[in-house]
Tab-separated table of C-alpha atoms and ligand atoms in Angstrom:
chain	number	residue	atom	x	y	z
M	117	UNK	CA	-2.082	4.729	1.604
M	118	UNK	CA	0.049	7.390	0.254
M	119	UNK	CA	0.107	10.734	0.665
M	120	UNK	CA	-1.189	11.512	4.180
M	121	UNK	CA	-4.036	9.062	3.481
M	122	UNK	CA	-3.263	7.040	6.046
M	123	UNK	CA	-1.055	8.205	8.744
M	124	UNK	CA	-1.274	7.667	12.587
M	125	UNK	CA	-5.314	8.448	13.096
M	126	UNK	CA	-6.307	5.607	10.334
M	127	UNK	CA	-2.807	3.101	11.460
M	128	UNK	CA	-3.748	3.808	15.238
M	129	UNK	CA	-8.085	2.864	13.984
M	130	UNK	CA	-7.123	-0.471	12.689
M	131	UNK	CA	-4.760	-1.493	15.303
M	132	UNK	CA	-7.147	-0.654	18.259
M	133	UNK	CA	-9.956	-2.745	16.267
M	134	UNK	CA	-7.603	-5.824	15.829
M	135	UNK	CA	-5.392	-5.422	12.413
M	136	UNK	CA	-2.210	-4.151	11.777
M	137	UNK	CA	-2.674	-0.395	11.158
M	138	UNK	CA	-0.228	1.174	8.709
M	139	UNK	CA	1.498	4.185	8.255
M	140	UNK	CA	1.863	5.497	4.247
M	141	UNK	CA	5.849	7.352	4.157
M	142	UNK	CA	5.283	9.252	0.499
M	143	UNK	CA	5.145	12.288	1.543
M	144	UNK	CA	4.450	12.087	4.912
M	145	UNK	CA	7.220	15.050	6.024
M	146	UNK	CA	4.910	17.748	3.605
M	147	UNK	CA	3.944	19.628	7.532
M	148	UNK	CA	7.123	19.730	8.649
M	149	UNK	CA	8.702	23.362	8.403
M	150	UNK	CA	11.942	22.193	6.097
M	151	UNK	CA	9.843	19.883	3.826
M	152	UNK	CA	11.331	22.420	1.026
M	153	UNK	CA	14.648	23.059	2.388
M	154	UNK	CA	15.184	19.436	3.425
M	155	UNK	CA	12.696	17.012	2.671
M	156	UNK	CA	14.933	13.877	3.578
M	157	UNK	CA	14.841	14.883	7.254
M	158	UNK	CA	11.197	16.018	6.651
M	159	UNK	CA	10.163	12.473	6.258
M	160	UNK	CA	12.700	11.007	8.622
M	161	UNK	CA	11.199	13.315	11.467
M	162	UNK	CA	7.537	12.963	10.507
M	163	UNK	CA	7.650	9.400	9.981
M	164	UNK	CA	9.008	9.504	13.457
M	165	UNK	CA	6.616	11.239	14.632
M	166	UNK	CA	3.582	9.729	13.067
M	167	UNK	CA	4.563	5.847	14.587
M	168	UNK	CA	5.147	7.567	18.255
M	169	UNK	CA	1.841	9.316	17.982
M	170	UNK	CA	-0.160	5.716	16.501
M	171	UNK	CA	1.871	3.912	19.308
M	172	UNK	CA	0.460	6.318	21.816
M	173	UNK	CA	-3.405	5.688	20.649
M	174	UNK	CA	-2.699	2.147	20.919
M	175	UNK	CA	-0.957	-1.162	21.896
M	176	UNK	CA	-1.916	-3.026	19.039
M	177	UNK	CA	0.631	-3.528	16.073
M	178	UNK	CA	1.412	-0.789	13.305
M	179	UNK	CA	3.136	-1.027	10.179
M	180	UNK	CA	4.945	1.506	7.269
M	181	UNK	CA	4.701	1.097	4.397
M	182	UNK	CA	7.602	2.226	2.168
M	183	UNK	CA	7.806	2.279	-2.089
M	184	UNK	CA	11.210	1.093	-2.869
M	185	UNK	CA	11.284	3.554	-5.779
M	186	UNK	CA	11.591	6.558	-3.136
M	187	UNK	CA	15.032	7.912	-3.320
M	188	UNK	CA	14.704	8.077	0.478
M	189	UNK	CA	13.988	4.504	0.949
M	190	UNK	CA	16.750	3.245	2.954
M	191	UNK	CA	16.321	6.420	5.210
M	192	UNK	CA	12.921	5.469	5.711
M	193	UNK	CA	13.178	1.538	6.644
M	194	UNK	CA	15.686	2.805	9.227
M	195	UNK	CA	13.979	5.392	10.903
M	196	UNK	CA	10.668	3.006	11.262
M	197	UNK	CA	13.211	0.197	12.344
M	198	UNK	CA	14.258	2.493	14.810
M	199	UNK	CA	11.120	3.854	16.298
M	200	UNK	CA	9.828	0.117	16.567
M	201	UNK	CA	7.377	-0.414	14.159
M	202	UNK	CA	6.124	-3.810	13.835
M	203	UNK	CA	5.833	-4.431	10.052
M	204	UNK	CA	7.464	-3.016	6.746
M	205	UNK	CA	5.412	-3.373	3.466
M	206	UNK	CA	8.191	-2.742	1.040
M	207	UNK	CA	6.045	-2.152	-2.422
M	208	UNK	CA	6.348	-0.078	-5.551
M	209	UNK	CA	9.867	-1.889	-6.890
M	210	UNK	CA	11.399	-4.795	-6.146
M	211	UNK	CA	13.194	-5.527	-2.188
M	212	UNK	CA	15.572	-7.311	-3.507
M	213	UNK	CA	18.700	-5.913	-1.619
M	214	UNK	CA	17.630	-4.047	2.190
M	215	UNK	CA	19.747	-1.227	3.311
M	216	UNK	CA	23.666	-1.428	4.829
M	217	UNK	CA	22.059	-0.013	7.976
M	218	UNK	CA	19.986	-3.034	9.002
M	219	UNK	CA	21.663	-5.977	10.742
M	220	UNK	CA	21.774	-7.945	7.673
M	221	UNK	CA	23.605	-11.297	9.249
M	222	UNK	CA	21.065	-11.202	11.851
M	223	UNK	CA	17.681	-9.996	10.513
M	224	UNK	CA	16.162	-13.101	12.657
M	225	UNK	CA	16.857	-10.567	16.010
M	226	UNK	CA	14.674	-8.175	14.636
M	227	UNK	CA	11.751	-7.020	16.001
M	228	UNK	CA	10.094	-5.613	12.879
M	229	UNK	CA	8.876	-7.994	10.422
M	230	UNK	CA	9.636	-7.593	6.954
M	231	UNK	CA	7.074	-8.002	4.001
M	232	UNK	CA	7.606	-7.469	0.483
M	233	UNK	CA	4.628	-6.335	-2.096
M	234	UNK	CA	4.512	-8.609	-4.884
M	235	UNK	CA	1.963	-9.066	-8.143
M	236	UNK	CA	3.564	-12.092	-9.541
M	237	UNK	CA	5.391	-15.259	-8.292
M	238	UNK	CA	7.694	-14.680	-10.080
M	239	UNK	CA	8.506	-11.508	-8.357
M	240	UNK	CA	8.120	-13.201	-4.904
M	241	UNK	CA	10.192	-15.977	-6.196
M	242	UNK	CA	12.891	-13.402	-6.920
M	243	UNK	CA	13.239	-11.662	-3.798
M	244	UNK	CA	13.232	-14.714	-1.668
M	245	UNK	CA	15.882	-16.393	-3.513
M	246	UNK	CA	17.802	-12.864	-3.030
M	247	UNK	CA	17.183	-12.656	0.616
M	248	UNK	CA	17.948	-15.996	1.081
M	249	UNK	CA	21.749	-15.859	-0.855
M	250	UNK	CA	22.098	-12.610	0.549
M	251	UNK	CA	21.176	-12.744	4.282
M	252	UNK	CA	20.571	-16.439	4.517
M	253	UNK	CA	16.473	-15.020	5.598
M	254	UNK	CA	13.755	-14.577	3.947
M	255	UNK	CA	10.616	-12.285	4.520
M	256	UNK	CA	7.999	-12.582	7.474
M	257	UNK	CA	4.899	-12.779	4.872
M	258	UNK	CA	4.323	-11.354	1.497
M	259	UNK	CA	1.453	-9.340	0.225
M	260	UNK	CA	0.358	-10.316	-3.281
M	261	UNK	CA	-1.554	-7.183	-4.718
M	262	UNK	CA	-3.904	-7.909	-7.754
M	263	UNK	CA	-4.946	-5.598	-10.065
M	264	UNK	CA	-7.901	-4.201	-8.680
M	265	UNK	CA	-6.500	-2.430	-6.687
M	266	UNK	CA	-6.009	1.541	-5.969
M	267	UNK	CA	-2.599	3.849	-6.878
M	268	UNK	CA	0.250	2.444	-8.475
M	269	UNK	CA	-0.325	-1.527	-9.974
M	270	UNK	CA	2.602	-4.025	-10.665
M	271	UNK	CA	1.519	-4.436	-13.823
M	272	UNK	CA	1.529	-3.569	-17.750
M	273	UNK	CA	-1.551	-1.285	-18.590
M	274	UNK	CA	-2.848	-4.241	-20.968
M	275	UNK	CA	-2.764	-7.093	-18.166
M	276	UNK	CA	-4.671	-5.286	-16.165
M	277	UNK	CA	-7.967	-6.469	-17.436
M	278	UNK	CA	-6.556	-9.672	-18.303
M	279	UNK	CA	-7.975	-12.823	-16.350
M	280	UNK	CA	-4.649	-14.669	-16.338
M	281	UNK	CA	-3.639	-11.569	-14.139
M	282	UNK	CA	-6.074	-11.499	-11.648
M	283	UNK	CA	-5.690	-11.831	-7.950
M	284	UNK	CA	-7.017	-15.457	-8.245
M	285	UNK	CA	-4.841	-16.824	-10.686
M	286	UNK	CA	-1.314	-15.043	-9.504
M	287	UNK	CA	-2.428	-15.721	-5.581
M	288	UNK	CA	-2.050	-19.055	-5.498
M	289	UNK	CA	1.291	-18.840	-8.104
M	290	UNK	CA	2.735	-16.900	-4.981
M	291	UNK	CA	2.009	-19.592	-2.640
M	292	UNK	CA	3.668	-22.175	-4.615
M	293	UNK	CA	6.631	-19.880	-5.055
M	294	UNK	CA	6.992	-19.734	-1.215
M	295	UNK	CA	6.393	-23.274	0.023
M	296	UNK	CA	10.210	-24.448	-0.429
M	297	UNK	CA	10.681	-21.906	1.269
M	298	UNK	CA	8.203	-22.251	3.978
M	299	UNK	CA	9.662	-25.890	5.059
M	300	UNK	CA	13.325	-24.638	4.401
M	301	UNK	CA	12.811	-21.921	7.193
M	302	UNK	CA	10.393	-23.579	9.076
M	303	UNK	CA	8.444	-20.002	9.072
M	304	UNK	CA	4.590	-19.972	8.616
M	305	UNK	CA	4.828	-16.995	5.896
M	306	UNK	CA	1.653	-15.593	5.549
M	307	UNK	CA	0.913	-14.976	2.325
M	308	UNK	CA	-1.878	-11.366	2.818
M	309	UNK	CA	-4.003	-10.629	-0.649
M	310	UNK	CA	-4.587	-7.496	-1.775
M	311	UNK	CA	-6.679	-5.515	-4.204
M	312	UNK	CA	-10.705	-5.563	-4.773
M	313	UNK	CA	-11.154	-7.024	-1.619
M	314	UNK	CA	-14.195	-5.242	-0.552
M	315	UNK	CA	-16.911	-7.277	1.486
M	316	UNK	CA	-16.373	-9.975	4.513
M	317	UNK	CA	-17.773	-12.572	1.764
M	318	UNK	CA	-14.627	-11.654	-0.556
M	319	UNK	CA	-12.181	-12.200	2.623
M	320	UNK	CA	-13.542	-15.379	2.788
M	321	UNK	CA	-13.216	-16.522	-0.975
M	322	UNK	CA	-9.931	-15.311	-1.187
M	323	UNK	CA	-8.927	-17.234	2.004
M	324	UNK	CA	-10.194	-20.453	0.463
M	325	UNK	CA	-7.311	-20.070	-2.394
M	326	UNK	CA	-4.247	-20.160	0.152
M	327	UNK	CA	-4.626	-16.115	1.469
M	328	UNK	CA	-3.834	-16.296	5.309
M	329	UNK	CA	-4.807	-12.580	5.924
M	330	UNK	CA	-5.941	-9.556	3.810
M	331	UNK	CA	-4.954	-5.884	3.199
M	332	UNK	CA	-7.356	-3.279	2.149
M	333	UNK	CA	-6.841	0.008	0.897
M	334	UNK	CA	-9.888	1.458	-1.166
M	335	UNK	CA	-12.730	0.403	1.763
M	336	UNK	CA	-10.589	2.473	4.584
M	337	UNK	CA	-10.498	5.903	2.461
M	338	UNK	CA	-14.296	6.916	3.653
M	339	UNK	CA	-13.766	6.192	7.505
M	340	UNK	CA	-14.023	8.603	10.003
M	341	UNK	CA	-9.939	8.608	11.211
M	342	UNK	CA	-8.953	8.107	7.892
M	343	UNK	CA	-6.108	11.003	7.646
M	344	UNK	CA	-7.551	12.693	4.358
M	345	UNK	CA	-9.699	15.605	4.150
M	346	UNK	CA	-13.678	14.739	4.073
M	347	UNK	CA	-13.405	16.338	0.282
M	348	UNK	CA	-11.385	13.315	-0.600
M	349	UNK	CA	-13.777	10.881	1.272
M	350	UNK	CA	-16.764	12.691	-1.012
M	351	UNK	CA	-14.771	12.133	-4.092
M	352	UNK	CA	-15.135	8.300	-3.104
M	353	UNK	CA	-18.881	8.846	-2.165
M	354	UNK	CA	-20.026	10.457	-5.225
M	355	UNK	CA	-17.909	8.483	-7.618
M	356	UNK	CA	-19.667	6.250	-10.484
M	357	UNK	CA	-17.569	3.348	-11.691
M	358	UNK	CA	-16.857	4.878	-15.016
M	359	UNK	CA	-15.220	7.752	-12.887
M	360	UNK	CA	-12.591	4.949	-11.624
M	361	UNK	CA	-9.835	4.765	-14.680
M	362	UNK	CA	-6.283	3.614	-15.095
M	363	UNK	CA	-3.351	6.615	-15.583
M	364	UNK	CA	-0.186	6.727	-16.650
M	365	UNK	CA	1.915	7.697	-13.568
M	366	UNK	CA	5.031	9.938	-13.775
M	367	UNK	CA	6.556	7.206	-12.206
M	368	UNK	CA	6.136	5.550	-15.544
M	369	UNK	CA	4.153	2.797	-13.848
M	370	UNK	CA	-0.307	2.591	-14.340
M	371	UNK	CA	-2.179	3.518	-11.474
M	372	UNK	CA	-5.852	3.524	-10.543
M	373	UNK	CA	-7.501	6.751	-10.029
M	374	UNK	CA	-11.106	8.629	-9.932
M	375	UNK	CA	-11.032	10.995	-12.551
M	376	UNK	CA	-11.535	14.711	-12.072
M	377	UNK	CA	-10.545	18.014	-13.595
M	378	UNK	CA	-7.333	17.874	-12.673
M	379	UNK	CA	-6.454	14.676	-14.815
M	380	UNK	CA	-8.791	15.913	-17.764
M	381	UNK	CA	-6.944	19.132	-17.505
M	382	UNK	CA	-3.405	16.979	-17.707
M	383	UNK	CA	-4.662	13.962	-20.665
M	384	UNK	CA	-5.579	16.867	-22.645
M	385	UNK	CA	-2.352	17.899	-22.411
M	386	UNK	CA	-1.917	20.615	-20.475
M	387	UNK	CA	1.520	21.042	-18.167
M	388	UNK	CA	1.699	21.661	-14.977
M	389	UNK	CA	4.647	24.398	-13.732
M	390	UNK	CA	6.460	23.041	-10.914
M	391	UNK	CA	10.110	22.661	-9.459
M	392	UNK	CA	11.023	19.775	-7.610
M	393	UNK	CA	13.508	19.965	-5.281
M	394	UNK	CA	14.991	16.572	-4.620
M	395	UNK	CA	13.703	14.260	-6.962
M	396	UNK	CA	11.500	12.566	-4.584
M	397	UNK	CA	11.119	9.045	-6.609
M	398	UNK	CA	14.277	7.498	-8.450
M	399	UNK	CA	12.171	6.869	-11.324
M	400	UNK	CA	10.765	10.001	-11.881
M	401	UNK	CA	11.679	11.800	-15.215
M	402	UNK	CA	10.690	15.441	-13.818
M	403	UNK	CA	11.914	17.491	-15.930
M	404	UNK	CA	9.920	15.920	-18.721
M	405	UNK	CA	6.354	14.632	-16.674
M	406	UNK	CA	3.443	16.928	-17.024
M	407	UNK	CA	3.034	17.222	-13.719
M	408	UNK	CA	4.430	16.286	-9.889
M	409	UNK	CA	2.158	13.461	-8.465
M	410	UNK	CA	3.881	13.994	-4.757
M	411	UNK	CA	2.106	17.648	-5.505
M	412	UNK	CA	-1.226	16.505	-6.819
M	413	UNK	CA	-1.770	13.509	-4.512
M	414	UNK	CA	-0.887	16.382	-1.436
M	415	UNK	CA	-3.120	18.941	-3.019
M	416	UNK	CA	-5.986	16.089	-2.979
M	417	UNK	CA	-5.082	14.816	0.450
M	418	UNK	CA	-6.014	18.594	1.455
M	419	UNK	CA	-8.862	18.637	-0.287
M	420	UNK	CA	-8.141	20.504	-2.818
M	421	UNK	CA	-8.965	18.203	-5.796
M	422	UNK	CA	-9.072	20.872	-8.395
M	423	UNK	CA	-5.046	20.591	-7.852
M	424	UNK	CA	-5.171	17.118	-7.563
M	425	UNK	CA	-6.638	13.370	-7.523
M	426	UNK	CA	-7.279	10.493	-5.400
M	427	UNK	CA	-6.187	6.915	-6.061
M	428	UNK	CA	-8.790	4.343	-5.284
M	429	UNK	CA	-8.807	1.108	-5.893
M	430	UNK	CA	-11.736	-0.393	-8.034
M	431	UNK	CA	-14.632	-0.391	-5.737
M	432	UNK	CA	-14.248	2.827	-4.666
M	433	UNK	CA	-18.037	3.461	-6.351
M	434	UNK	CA	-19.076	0.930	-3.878
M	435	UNK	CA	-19.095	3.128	-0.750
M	436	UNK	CA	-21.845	5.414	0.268
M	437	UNK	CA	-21.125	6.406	3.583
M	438	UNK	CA	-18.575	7.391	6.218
M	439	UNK	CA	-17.773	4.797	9.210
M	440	UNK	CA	-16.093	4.347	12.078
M	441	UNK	CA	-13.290	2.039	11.859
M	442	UNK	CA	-14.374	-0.090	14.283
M	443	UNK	CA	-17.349	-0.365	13.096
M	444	UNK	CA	-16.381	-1.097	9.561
M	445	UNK	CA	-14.268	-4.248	10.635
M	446	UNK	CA	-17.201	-5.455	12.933
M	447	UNK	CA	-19.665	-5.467	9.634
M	448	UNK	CA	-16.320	-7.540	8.043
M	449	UNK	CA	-16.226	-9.820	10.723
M	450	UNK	CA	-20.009	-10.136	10.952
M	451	UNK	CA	-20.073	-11.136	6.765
M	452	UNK	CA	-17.013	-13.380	6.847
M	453	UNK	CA	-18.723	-14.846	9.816
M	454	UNK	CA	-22.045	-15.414	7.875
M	455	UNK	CA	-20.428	-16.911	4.685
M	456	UNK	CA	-18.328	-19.266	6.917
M	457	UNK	CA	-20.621	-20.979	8.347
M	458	UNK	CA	-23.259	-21.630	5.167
M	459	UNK	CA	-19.521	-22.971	3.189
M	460	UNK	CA	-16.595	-23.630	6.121
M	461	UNK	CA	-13.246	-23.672	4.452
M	462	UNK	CA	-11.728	-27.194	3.637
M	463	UNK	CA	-9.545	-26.420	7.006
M	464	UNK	CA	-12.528	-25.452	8.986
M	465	UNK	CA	-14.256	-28.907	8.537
M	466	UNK	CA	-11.225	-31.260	8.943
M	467	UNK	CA	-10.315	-29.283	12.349
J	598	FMN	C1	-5.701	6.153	-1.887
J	598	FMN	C2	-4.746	5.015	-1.997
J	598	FMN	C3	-3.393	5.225	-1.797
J	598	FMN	C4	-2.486	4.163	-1.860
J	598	FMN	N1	-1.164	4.397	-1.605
J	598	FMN	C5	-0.297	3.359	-1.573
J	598	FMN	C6	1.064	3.574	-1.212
J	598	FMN	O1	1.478	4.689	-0.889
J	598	FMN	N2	1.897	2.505	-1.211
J	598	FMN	C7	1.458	1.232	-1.533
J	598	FMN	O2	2.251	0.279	-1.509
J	598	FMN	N3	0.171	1.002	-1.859
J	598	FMN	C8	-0.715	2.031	-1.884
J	598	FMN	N4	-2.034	1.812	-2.194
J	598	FMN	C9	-2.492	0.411	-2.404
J	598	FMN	C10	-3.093	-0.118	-1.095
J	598	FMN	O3	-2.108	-0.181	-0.104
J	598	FMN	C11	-3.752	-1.490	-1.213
J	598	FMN	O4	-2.840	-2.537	-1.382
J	598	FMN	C12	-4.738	-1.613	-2.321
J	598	FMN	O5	-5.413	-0.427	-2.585
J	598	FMN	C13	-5.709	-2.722	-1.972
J	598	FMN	O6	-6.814	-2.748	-2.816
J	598	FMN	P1	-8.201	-2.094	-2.360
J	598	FMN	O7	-7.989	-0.645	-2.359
J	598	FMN	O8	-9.150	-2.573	-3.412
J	598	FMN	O9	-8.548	-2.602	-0.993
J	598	FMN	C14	-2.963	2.854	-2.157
J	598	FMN	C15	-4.324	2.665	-2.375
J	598	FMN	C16	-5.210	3.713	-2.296
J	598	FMN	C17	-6.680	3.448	-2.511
């Protein structure tokens, strides 16, 4: 979770308590001394830096997670390539081509795994067929995200309250997509759901329509080693679910947000003054957006939500307190465990 939400404290959490933690990249070189000068290496360095620090707190595996709309994006991929990271989520635009850098004629030596973000089979279906023309490989799993959940969503504004776009119905569209391609490369392909996924009881329901494995954004904000300031945690605790609305990014895609005075202050129509100095999204029309989201989702990351806002997926109105990590996924664990055994999965009771 981008920016600075969830950097080596929250990555290094989850991977000590048995997931795969993940590192956020947007933004993540904003506390390194050239971030204005020369924000490219900024990132490259602190992204660097952030998976050698969540290696050192743990053994278990991390992941990055990198928006294919960020101009550095190839830059990125190589740098966590290089400094070992297990897993790429590759979200916010399409994977369909990876960067000259990687060893595209052998991607099968690679020790990172590589999993696109998808919220449609027919996005899936499009980026394996690319992989598999281009590189003759296709990716280690796929994350479908639905539209429940927090920052930028995969979908138009109007299909986001639409039931023939929820995570339900375009889950199991994904796993059809993939199973040619499942017995073609004789890979298992997880297929991890995403998005309103809140309680161990919805782990389990969404397992039952073909999810192997889950990723959750909005229920990891109000931990203890998540990487944002407790102000931001608070704006999740005292949150009402009419606080939780949809906005129309500068990146020119919807995203889901808890309202404040910041975004009052900006749909009224008031412009922000800023310069940006490289442009940090390809998308990004900043010379004509009200205001710089890399600078508002900082300024909230801080703390400082008059400047700013927090994504949140949702349930973010759900929480109403701040846990340990570890403690979080034991309660998951403990639910899932409880629902399984009043209603095993169809898998459960034929083993
Ligand atoms: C605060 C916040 C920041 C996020 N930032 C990113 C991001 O930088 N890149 C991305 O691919 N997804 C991002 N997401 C989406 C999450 O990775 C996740 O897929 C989604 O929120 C899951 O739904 P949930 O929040 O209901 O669990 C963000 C979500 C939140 C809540």
């Amino acid at each position: 979770m981008g920016v600075g939400i969830s950097l080596s404290s929250l990555a290094s959490a989850v991977a000590n308590a048995g997931g795969i933690g993940v590192i956020a990249t947007p933004g993540i070189g904003q506390f390194e001394p050239d971030w204005d000068t020369d924000p490219i290496k900024a990132n490259s360095r602190a992204l660097r830096k952030e998976i050698r620090k969540a290696k050192a707190q743990t053994s278990g595996p991390i992941g990055v997670n990198i928006m294919v709309a960020l101009s550095n994006f190839d830059d990125l991929v190589q740098s966590a390539v290089d400094e070992g990271a297990d897993v790429l989520f590759l979200g916010a635009g399409l994977p369909l081509k990876l960067p000259d850098t990687l060893p595209l004629q052998k991607l099968e030596q690679l020790a990172t795994k590589l999993v696109p973000i998808v919220s449609s089979g027919r996005a899936a279906g499009l980026i394996f067929k690319s992989w598999a023309r281009r590189y003759a490989y296709v990716p280690d799993a796929v994350v479908v995200e639905g539209p429940l959940a927090g920052g930028h969503l995969g979908f138009r504004r109007e299909h986001i309250d639409d039931p023939d776009y929820a995570l339900e119905k375009i889950l199991p569209e994904v796993v059809s997509v993939i199973e040619p391609y499942r017995e073609q490369s004789d890979k298992n392909i997880p297929v991890i759901a995403a998005g309103g996924i809140y309680t161990g009881a919805d782990i389990h329901k969404i397992m039952q329509l073909g999810a192997q494995a889950v990723q959750m954004g909005t229920r990891f904000v109000t931990t203890d080693e998540c990487d944002a300031d407790v102000e931001l945690k608070n704006a999740f605790l005292n949150c009402k679910k009419e606080d939780i609305v949809i906005i129309d990014s500068p990146v020119g895609l919807p995203g889901r947000a808890i309202t404040d005075e910041f975004l009052e202050r900006v749909s009224s129509g008031v412009r922000e003054i800023f310069t940006c100095p490289w442009k940090c999204l390809k998308s990004c029309d900043f010379k004509n957006v009200p205001y710089c989201i890399a600078k508002a989702l900082t300024n909230a990351k801080k703390g400082n939500l008059r400047e700013g806002f927090a994504f949140a997926g949702a349930n973010a109105y759900r929480a109403d307190k701040i846990v340990p990590v570890k403690e979080l996924i034991e309660t998951l664990v403990a639910e899932y465990a409880a629902v399984a055994r009043q209603r095993p999965m169809a898998t459960e009771t034929s083993a």
